[in-house]
């Protein structure tokens, strides 16, 4: 261990305790890297999220000692897509997946991280400075921490992005996310994506038979109503499948959760020498249903390179940043591009109807398209 590591409060500071941050903290700690994880919220918390995860991450999670079966997740093998008018196409999912809520999964991973020896603290990070090859991280309570490496895993959008002068943070985004849980009669092996004017809504089971309904809508469609209940009644329910679901489902939240200013602009995986992972590095369109798996995959990618850096297998910080940037691009660039194209297409009903008719005639194409937004099993 070099002298710089000895002087710092931790080898690695991770900012954000979501899927990417928690998974990376477990991975690094298992490799004897000293990790300080700073998360501004306490656990558990519900989050606006589709809550479906591709099975591609299961081998990696099992390697880390994370047994998803303990959470009683749903096991998902089928995909259904509908247009706003109710026309459908269905496919098997090439790898399949599972459904589990962020409320349950984040708490589970946090407990695993603490058991592994991660120093997990509740703190709101307000500033990150890099000088003399060391990071200084400052919190809202003016506490400071130092480390040789900082990972940014603080989610889709944060004040930190503006502080770091990330280009997307200065641009307004026209997307709103809404999510709630329901008790409903819904197949436990299905993830369904239902279009409506201005967006789409995903339905799937999470643990214990609960159904997650999460939708993304652009402000052009939403601003005419400006009320979630009215929007759900007068816009979402024009889709016959969503009408049937919301007519019979019993809400489990007092009010749906919302998140605004969701940006799908391109981001850099390295900013001011901070290694970004999960949604902080790049956000795939929710219709692809693979954001959670990408967050976990990015944790694996960054953790392996950070371990190589500390073991002297990467010559310097520049080599680490170059390897991570190229590795991120190789793993996720095609997925993100496919997501952007698919979302653009699905927001035009006439085009969606034409594509749906083509998929109905040649159903074997849909699994191929799904593979473009998913990865192969993460072997370790």
Short mmCIF file of C-alpha atoms in Angstrom, two decimals:
data_model
loop_
_atom_site.label_atom_id
_atom_site.label_comp_id
_atom_site.label_asym_id
_atom_site.label_seq_id
_atom_site.Cartn_x
_atom_site.Cartn_y
_atom_site.Cartn_z
CA UNK A 1 0.00 0.00 0.00
CA UNK A 2 1.47 3.34 -1.03
CA UNK A 3 1.76 6.40 1.21
CA UNK A 4 -1.06 8.29 -0.53
CA UNK A 5 -3.52 5.57 0.40
CA UNK A 6 -2.30 5.65 4.00
CA UNK A 7 -2.92 9.41 4.31
CA UNK A 8 -6.48 9.31 3.01
CA UNK A 9 -9.67 8.58 4.90
CA UNK A 10 -10.42 5.76 2.46
CA UNK A 11 -9.00 4.19 -0.67
CA UNK A 12 -12.27 4.85 -2.50
CA UNK A 13 -15.17 7.16 -1.71
CA UNK A 14 -18.43 6.22 -3.41
CA UNK A 15 -21.03 8.98 -3.65
CA UNK A 16 -24.47 7.44 -3.81
CA UNK A 17 -25.84 4.23 -2.33
CA UNK A 18 -28.10 2.95 -5.07
CA UNK A 19 -27.55 -0.21 -7.11
CA UNK A 20 -24.26 0.83 -8.71
CA UNK A 21 -22.76 2.34 -5.56
CA UNK A 22 -23.72 -0.49 -3.23
CA UNK A 23 -22.65 -3.21 -5.65
CA UNK A 24 -19.28 -1.54 -6.26
CA UNK A 25 -18.76 -1.11 -2.52
CA UNK A 26 -19.26 -4.84 -1.92
CA UNK A 27 -16.99 -5.79 -4.82
CA UNK A 28 -14.16 -3.47 -3.78
CA UNK A 29 -14.34 -4.36 -0.09
CA UNK A 30 -14.12 -8.05 -0.91
CA UNK A 31 -10.83 -7.20 -2.67
CA UNK A 32 -9.48 -5.48 0.49
CA UNK A 33 -10.06 -1.96 -0.83
CA UNK A 34 -11.11 0.42 1.95
CA UNK A 35 -14.43 1.96 0.93
CA UNK A 36 -16.38 4.88 2.35
CA UNK A 37 -19.89 5.11 0.87
CA UNK A 38 -21.85 8.35 1.33
CA UNK A 39 -25.61 8.23 0.71
CA UNK A 40 -27.86 11.20 1.46
CA UNK A 41 -31.04 9.17 2.08
CA UNK A 42 -31.65 6.57 4.75
CA UNK A 43 -32.78 3.04 3.91
CA UNK A 44 -35.20 1.77 2.80
CA UNK A 45 -36.65 4.18 0.23
CA UNK A 46 -39.04 3.70 -2.65
CA UNK A 47 -37.67 5.06 -5.94
CA UNK A 48 -39.12 5.80 -9.37
CA UNK A 49 -37.88 2.72 -11.18
CA UNK A 50 -39.17 -0.06 -13.43
CA UNK A 51 -37.90 -2.67 -10.93
CA UNK A 52 -37.22 -5.34 -13.55
CA UNK A 53 -33.68 -6.75 -13.78
CA UNK A 54 -32.26 -8.93 -16.52
CA UNK A 55 -30.87 -12.30 -15.44
CA UNK A 56 -27.55 -11.30 -17.02
CA UNK A 57 -26.43 -9.96 -13.61
CA UNK A 58 -27.22 -13.08 -11.56
CA UNK A 59 -23.82 -14.82 -11.88
CA UNK A 60 -22.06 -11.64 -10.76
CA UNK A 61 -24.38 -11.05 -7.81
CA UNK A 62 -23.96 -14.66 -6.71
CA UNK A 63 -20.18 -14.20 -6.91
CA UNK A 64 -20.53 -11.25 -4.52
CA UNK A 65 -22.57 -13.35 -2.08
CA UNK A 66 -25.87 -11.69 -3.00
CA UNK A 67 -28.60 -14.32 -3.23
CA UNK A 68 -31.63 -12.73 -4.88
CA UNK A 69 -33.78 -15.76 -4.01
CA UNK A 70 -33.84 -14.51 -0.41
CA UNK A 71 -36.06 -11.64 -1.57
CA UNK A 72 -38.78 -13.81 -3.13
CA UNK A 73 -38.65 -11.98 -6.48
CA UNK A 74 -40.97 -12.59 -9.39
CA UNK A 75 -39.43 -14.59 -12.23
CA UNK A 76 -40.11 -12.94 -15.57
CA UNK A 77 -39.83 -14.67 -18.94
CA UNK A 78 -42.34 -12.91 -21.22
CA UNK A 79 -42.62 -9.44 -22.75
CA UNK A 80 -45.78 -7.78 -24.06
CA UNK A 81 -45.90 -4.51 -26.04
CA UNK A 82 -49.10 -2.64 -26.80
CA UNK A 83 -49.92 0.49 -28.79
CA UNK A 84 -52.15 3.23 -27.39
CA UNK A 85 -55.01 1.66 -29.34
CA UNK A 86 -54.43 -1.74 -27.76
CA UNK A 87 -52.73 -3.66 -30.56
CA UNK A 88 -50.15 -6.07 -29.14
CA UNK A 89 -47.12 -8.18 -29.85
CA UNK A 90 -45.59 -10.63 -27.38
CA UNK A 91 -42.22 -12.35 -27.09
CA UNK A 92 -40.19 -14.46 -24.76
CA UNK A 93 -37.26 -12.68 -23.08
CA UNK A 94 -34.01 -14.27 -24.32
CA UNK A 95 -32.39 -14.37 -20.86
CA UNK A 96 -35.39 -13.68 -18.69
CA UNK A 97 -35.26 -11.58 -15.58
CA UNK A 98 -36.66 -10.99 -12.13
CA UNK A 99 -38.69 -8.32 -10.39
CA UNK A 100 -37.83 -6.83 -7.03
CA UNK A 101 -38.56 -3.41 -5.57
CA UNK A 102 -35.84 -0.85 -4.92
CA UNK A 103 -37.26 -0.52 -1.41
CA UNK A 104 -36.31 -4.13 -0.72
CA UNK A 105 -33.24 -4.53 -2.92
CA UNK A 106 -31.38 -1.39 -1.83
CA UNK A 107 -31.85 -2.27 1.84
CA UNK A 108 -30.68 -5.82 1.13
CA UNK A 109 -27.54 -4.59 -0.63
CA UNK A 110 -26.87 -2.01 2.08
CA UNK A 111 -26.98 -4.75 4.71
CA UNK A 112 -24.63 -6.88 2.61
CA UNK A 113 -22.26 -3.94 2.19
CA UNK A 114 -22.10 -3.23 5.91
CA UNK A 115 -21.58 -6.92 6.66
CA UNK A 116 -18.70 -6.95 4.17
CA UNK A 117 -17.02 -4.06 6.01
CA UNK A 118 -18.10 -1.06 3.96
CA UNK A 119 -18.14 2.21 5.94
CA UNK A 120 -21.62 3.41 4.95
CA UNK A 121 -22.65 6.84 6.19
CA UNK A 122 -25.67 9.06 5.61
CA UNK A 123 -24.34 12.31 4.17
CA UNK A 124 -25.28 14.80 1.46
CA UNK A 125 -22.23 15.51 -0.68
CA UNK A 126 -22.11 19.10 -1.90
CA UNK A 127 -18.63 19.41 -3.42
CA UNK A 128 -15.77 17.33 -4.83
CA UNK A 129 -12.32 18.78 -5.40
CA UNK A 130 -9.29 17.09 -6.94
CA UNK A 131 -5.76 18.36 -6.26
CA UNK A 132 -2.32 16.81 -5.81
CA UNK A 133 -3.69 13.44 -6.89
CA UNK A 134 -6.19 13.32 -4.01
CA UNK A 135 -9.94 13.97 -3.85
CA UNK A 136 -11.52 16.03 -1.10
CA UNK A 137 -15.25 15.42 -0.67
CA UNK A 138 -17.33 17.92 1.31
CA UNK A 139 -20.78 17.28 2.78
CA UNK A 140 -23.67 19.59 3.66
CA UNK A 141 -22.50 19.55 7.30
CA UNK A 142 -19.04 20.74 6.12
CA UNK A 143 -17.45 17.40 6.96
CA UNK A 144 -14.58 16.57 4.59
CA UNK A 145 -13.20 13.21 3.51
CA UNK A 146 -10.23 12.34 1.31
CA UNK A 147 -9.54 9.45 -1.04
CA UNK A 148 -7.38 8.49 -4.00
CA UNK A 149 -10.43 7.44 -6.07
CA UNK A 150 -13.99 8.76 -6.15
CA UNK A 151 -16.89 6.95 -7.81
CA UNK A 152 -19.99 8.95 -8.73
CA UNK A 153 -23.12 6.82 -8.33
CA UNK A 154 -25.63 9.42 -7.21
CA UNK A 155 -28.34 8.84 -9.78
CA UNK A 156 -29.91 10.44 -12.81
CA UNK A 157 -29.50 14.09 -11.92
CA UNK A 158 -28.07 16.00 -8.96
CA UNK A 159 -26.84 19.41 -7.89
CA UNK A 160 -23.40 17.82 -8.07
CA UNK A 161 -23.78 17.64 -11.84
CA UNK A 162 -24.14 21.41 -11.98
CA UNK A 163 -21.23 21.79 -9.57
CA UNK A 164 -19.11 19.68 -11.91
CA UNK A 165 -20.29 21.68 -14.96
CA UNK A 166 -21.64 18.61 -16.71
CA UNK A 167 -23.24 19.87 -19.95
CA UNK A 168 -26.57 18.04 -19.62
CA UNK A 169 -27.20 19.59 -16.19
CA UNK A 170 -27.61 23.07 -17.68
CA UNK A 171 -30.31 21.92 -20.10
CA UNK A 172 -33.93 21.37 -19.12
CA UNK A 173 -35.38 17.96 -19.86
CA UNK A 174 -38.98 17.38 -20.84
CA UNK A 175 -39.55 14.05 -19.12
CA UNK A 176 -41.44 13.12 -15.96
CA UNK A 177 -41.39 9.71 -14.27
CA UNK A 178 -44.26 8.40 -12.12
CA UNK A 179 -44.36 5.16 -10.12
CA UNK A 180 -46.63 3.37 -7.65
CA UNK A 181 -47.24 -0.13 -6.32
CA UNK A 182 -50.55 -1.95 -6.57
CA UNK A 183 -52.31 -5.08 -5.49
CA UNK A 184 -53.64 -6.53 -8.71
CA UNK A 185 -54.26 -9.67 -10.70
CA UNK A 186 -51.25 -9.60 -13.01
CA UNK A 187 -49.13 -12.48 -14.37
CA UNK A 188 -45.96 -13.06 -12.34
CA UNK A 189 -43.90 -13.99 -15.42
CA UNK A 190 -44.73 -10.97 -17.59
CA UNK A 191 -43.30 -7.50 -18.08
CA UNK A 192 -45.66 -5.37 -20.17
CA UNK A 193 -45.03 -2.05 -21.87
CA UNK A 194 -48.14 -0.08 -22.80
CA UNK A 195 -48.03 3.06 -24.93
CA UNK A 196 -50.20 6.13 -24.47
CA UNK A 197 -50.13 9.67 -25.87
CA UNK A 198 -46.74 11.10 -24.91
CA UNK A 199 -45.21 8.13 -23.15
CA UNK A 200 -45.40 4.52 -22.02
CA UNK A 201 -46.13 2.59 -18.85
CA UNK A 202 -44.40 -0.57 -17.64
CA UNK A 203 -46.19 -3.16 -15.53
CA UNK A 204 -44.55 -6.10 -13.78
CA UNK A 205 -44.59 -7.94 -10.50
CA UNK A 206 -41.95 -7.39 -7.85
CA UNK A 207 -41.58 -9.43 -4.67
CA UNK A 208 -44.55 -10.95 -2.85
CA UNK A 209 -47.02 -10.50 -5.69
CA UNK A 210 -46.97 -6.68 -5.66
CA UNK A 211 -47.30 -5.02 -9.09
CA UNK A 212 -45.14 -2.06 -10.01
CA UNK A 213 -46.59 0.48 -12.44
CA UNK A 214 -44.03 3.00 -13.65
CA UNK A 215 -44.51 5.37 -16.55
CA UNK A 216 -42.54 8.02 -18.40
CA UNK A 217 -44.33 10.96 -19.98
CA UNK A 218 -43.18 14.08 -21.77
CA UNK A 219 -44.35 17.46 -20.54
CA UNK A 220 -46.05 18.24 -23.84
CA UNK A 221 -48.60 15.55 -23.08
CA UNK A 222 -48.75 16.09 -19.33
CA UNK A 223 -49.03 19.89 -19.20
CA UNK A 224 -52.54 19.89 -20.66
CA UNK A 225 -53.75 18.05 -17.55
CA UNK A 226 -51.15 18.96 -14.88
CA UNK A 227 -52.60 16.49 -12.41
CA UNK A 228 -51.48 12.89 -12.02
CA UNK A 229 -54.94 11.52 -11.20
CA UNK A 230 -56.53 13.29 -14.17
CA UNK A 231 -53.70 12.30 -16.48
CA UNK A 232 -54.04 8.68 -15.46
CA UNK A 233 -57.80 8.82 -15.97
CA UNK A 234 -57.93 10.72 -19.26
CA UNK A 235 -54.69 9.79 -21.03
CA UNK A 236 -53.22 6.52 -19.73
CA UNK A 237 -56.57 4.78 -19.61
CA UNK A 238 -57.22 5.37 -23.29
CA UNK A 239 -54.99 2.33 -23.71
CA UNK A 240 -57.41 -0.57 -23.05
CA UNK A 241 -54.83 -2.60 -21.14
CA UNK A 242 -54.01 0.28 -18.81
CA UNK A 243 -57.73 1.02 -18.45
CA UNK A 244 -58.37 -2.54 -17.28
CA UNK A 245 -55.40 -2.49 -14.92
CA UNK A 246 -56.18 0.79 -13.17
CA UNK A 247 -59.90 -0.01 -13.00
CA UNK A 248 -59.25 -3.12 -10.89
CA UNK A 249 -55.90 -2.48 -9.13
CA UNK A 250 -55.71 -1.34 -5.51
CA UNK A 251 -53.03 1.32 -4.91
CA UNK A 252 -50.58 0.62 -2.08
CA UNK A 253 -49.07 4.13 -1.96
CA UNK A 254 -50.91 7.15 -0.60
CA UNK A 255 -49.64 9.06 -3.62
CA UNK A 256 -47.54 8.02 -6.62
CA UNK A 257 -43.85 8.94 -6.56
CA UNK A 258 -42.63 11.38 -9.20
CA UNK A 259 -39.30 12.53 -10.56
CA UNK A 260 -38.88 15.40 -13.02
CA UNK A 261 -36.12 16.62 -15.32
CA UNK A 262 -35.13 13.09 -16.39
CA UNK A 263 -32.36 13.58 -18.92
CA UNK A 264 -31.37 11.09 -21.60
CA UNK A 265 -28.60 13.33 -22.96
CA UNK A 266 -25.19 11.81 -23.43
CA UNK A 267 -22.95 11.87 -20.37
CA UNK A 268 -19.27 11.22 -19.88
CA UNK A 269 -18.25 8.23 -17.73
CA UNK A 270 -15.34 10.28 -16.36
CA UNK A 271 -15.79 13.85 -15.10
CA UNK A 272 -13.01 15.80 -13.33
CA UNK A 273 -11.30 12.43 -12.70
CA UNK A 274 -14.42 11.05 -11.00
CA UNK A 275 -15.43 7.63 -12.35
CA UNK A 276 -19.17 7.73 -12.96
CA UNK A 277 -21.30 4.59 -12.89
CA UNK A 278 -24.94 3.60 -13.11
CA UNK A 279 -27.39 6.31 -14.17
CA UNK A 280 -24.76 8.94 -13.31
CA UNK A 281 -22.73 7.75 -16.30
CA UNK A 282 -25.55 7.13 -18.73
CA UNK A 283 -29.32 6.62 -18.58
CA UNK A 284 -30.97 4.11 -20.89
CA UNK A 285 -34.56 4.76 -21.86
CA UNK A 286 -36.90 2.91 -19.46
CA UNK A 287 -38.73 1.19 -22.31
CA UNK A 288 -35.65 -1.02 -22.67
CA UNK A 289 -36.17 -2.33 -19.15
CA UNK A 290 -32.48 -2.75 -18.47
CA UNK A 291 -31.32 0.24 -16.45
CA UNK A 292 -30.97 -1.74 -13.21
CA UNK A 293 -28.85 -4.42 -14.86
CA UNK A 294 -26.67 -1.77 -16.49
CA UNK A 295 -26.07 -0.12 -13.10
CA UNK A 296 -24.93 -3.43 -11.61
CA UNK A 297 -22.81 -4.20 -14.69
CA UNK A 298 -21.13 -0.79 -14.51
CA UNK A 299 -20.24 -1.49 -10.86
CA UNK A 300 -18.44 -4.64 -11.96
CA UNK A 301 -16.61 -2.82 -14.74
CA UNK A 302 -15.39 0.06 -12.58
CA UNK A 303 -14.53 -2.13 -9.58
CA UNK A 304 -12.34 -4.47 -11.59
CA UNK A 305 -10.38 -1.55 -13.03
CA UNK A 306 -9.99 0.22 -9.68
CA UNK A 307 -8.60 -3.01 -8.18
CA UNK A 308 -6.12 -3.24 -11.07
CA UNK A 309 -5.13 0.37 -10.41
CA UNK A 310 -4.40 -0.26 -6.73
CA UNK A 311 -2.56 -3.49 -7.57
CA UNK A 312 -0.26 -1.64 -9.96
CA UNK A 313 -1.60 -3.33 -13.10
CA UNK A 314 -2.61 0.06 -14.52
CA UNK A 315 0.28 2.47 -14.81
CA UNK A 316 -1.45 5.61 -13.57
CA UNK A 317 -4.73 7.48 -13.22
CA UNK A 318 -4.77 8.39 -16.91
CA UNK A 319 -4.61 4.71 -17.84
CA UNK A 320 -7.44 3.92 -15.42
CA UNK A 321 -9.65 6.64 -16.86
CA UNK A 322 -8.89 5.64 -20.44
CA UNK A 323 -9.65 1.98 -19.76
CA UNK A 324 -12.90 2.82 -18.01
CA UNK A 325 -14.06 5.19 -20.75
CA UNK A 326 -13.37 2.64 -23.48
CA UNK A 327 -14.84 -0.19 -21.43
CA UNK A 328 -18.01 1.77 -20.75
CA UNK A 329 -18.39 2.60 -24.43
CA UNK A 330 -17.83 -1.00 -25.50
CA UNK A 331 -20.40 -2.36 -23.05
CA UNK A 332 -23.16 0.24 -23.19
CA UNK A 333 -22.92 2.52 -26.24
CA UNK A 334 -25.01 0.25 -28.49
CA UNK A 335 -27.63 -0.27 -25.79
CA UNK A 336 -28.03 3.44 -25.19
CA UNK A 337 -28.25 4.20 -28.91
CA UNK A 338 -30.84 1.47 -29.47
CA UNK A 339 -32.86 2.87 -26.58
CA UNK A 340 -32.84 6.37 -28.01
CA UNK A 341 -33.98 5.12 -31.40
CA UNK A 342 -36.70 2.89 -29.94
CA UNK A 343 -38.09 5.67 -27.75
CA UNK A 344 -38.20 8.11 -30.67
CA UNK A 345 -40.09 5.59 -32.78
CA UNK A 346 -42.58 4.56 -30.10
CA UNK A 347 -43.70 8.13 -29.47
CA UNK A 348 -45.19 8.25 -32.98
CA UNK A 349 -48.35 6.09 -33.03
CA UNK A 350 -48.50 5.71 -36.81
CA UNK A 351 -44.92 4.42 -36.96
CA UNK A 352 -45.50 2.19 -33.94
CA UNK A 353 -48.52 0.59 -35.63
CA UNK A 354 -46.52 -0.18 -38.76
CA UNK A 355 -43.68 -1.70 -36.74
CA UNK A 356 -46.09 -3.70 -34.63
CA UNK A 357 -47.72 -5.22 -37.72
CA UNK A 358 -44.28 -6.20 -38.99
CA UNK A 359 -43.38 -7.80 -35.67
CA UNK A 360 -46.66 -9.71 -35.64
CA UNK A 361 -45.83 -11.18 -39.05
CA UNK A 362 -42.22 -11.98 -38.04
CA UNK A 363 -42.28 -12.50 -34.24
CA UNK A 364 -38.72 -13.84 -34.21
CA UNK A 365 -37.40 -10.31 -34.74
CA UNK A 366 -38.54 -8.99 -31.34
CA UNK A 367 -36.20 -11.17 -29.24
CA UNK A 368 -33.33 -10.03 -31.47
CA UNK A 369 -34.25 -6.39 -30.82
CA UNK A 370 -34.45 -7.07 -27.08
CA UNK A 371 -30.92 -8.49 -27.14
CA UNK A 372 -29.66 -5.15 -28.47
CA UNK A 373 -30.50 -3.50 -25.14
CA UNK A 374 -29.36 -6.38 -22.95
CA UNK A 375 -25.98 -7.98 -22.33
CA UNK A 376 -24.64 -11.47 -21.93
CA UNK A 377 -24.42 -13.14 -18.50
CA UNK A 378 -21.72 -11.47 -16.40
CA UNK A 379 -19.23 -14.27 -15.91
CA UNK A 380 -16.66 -13.89 -13.12
#
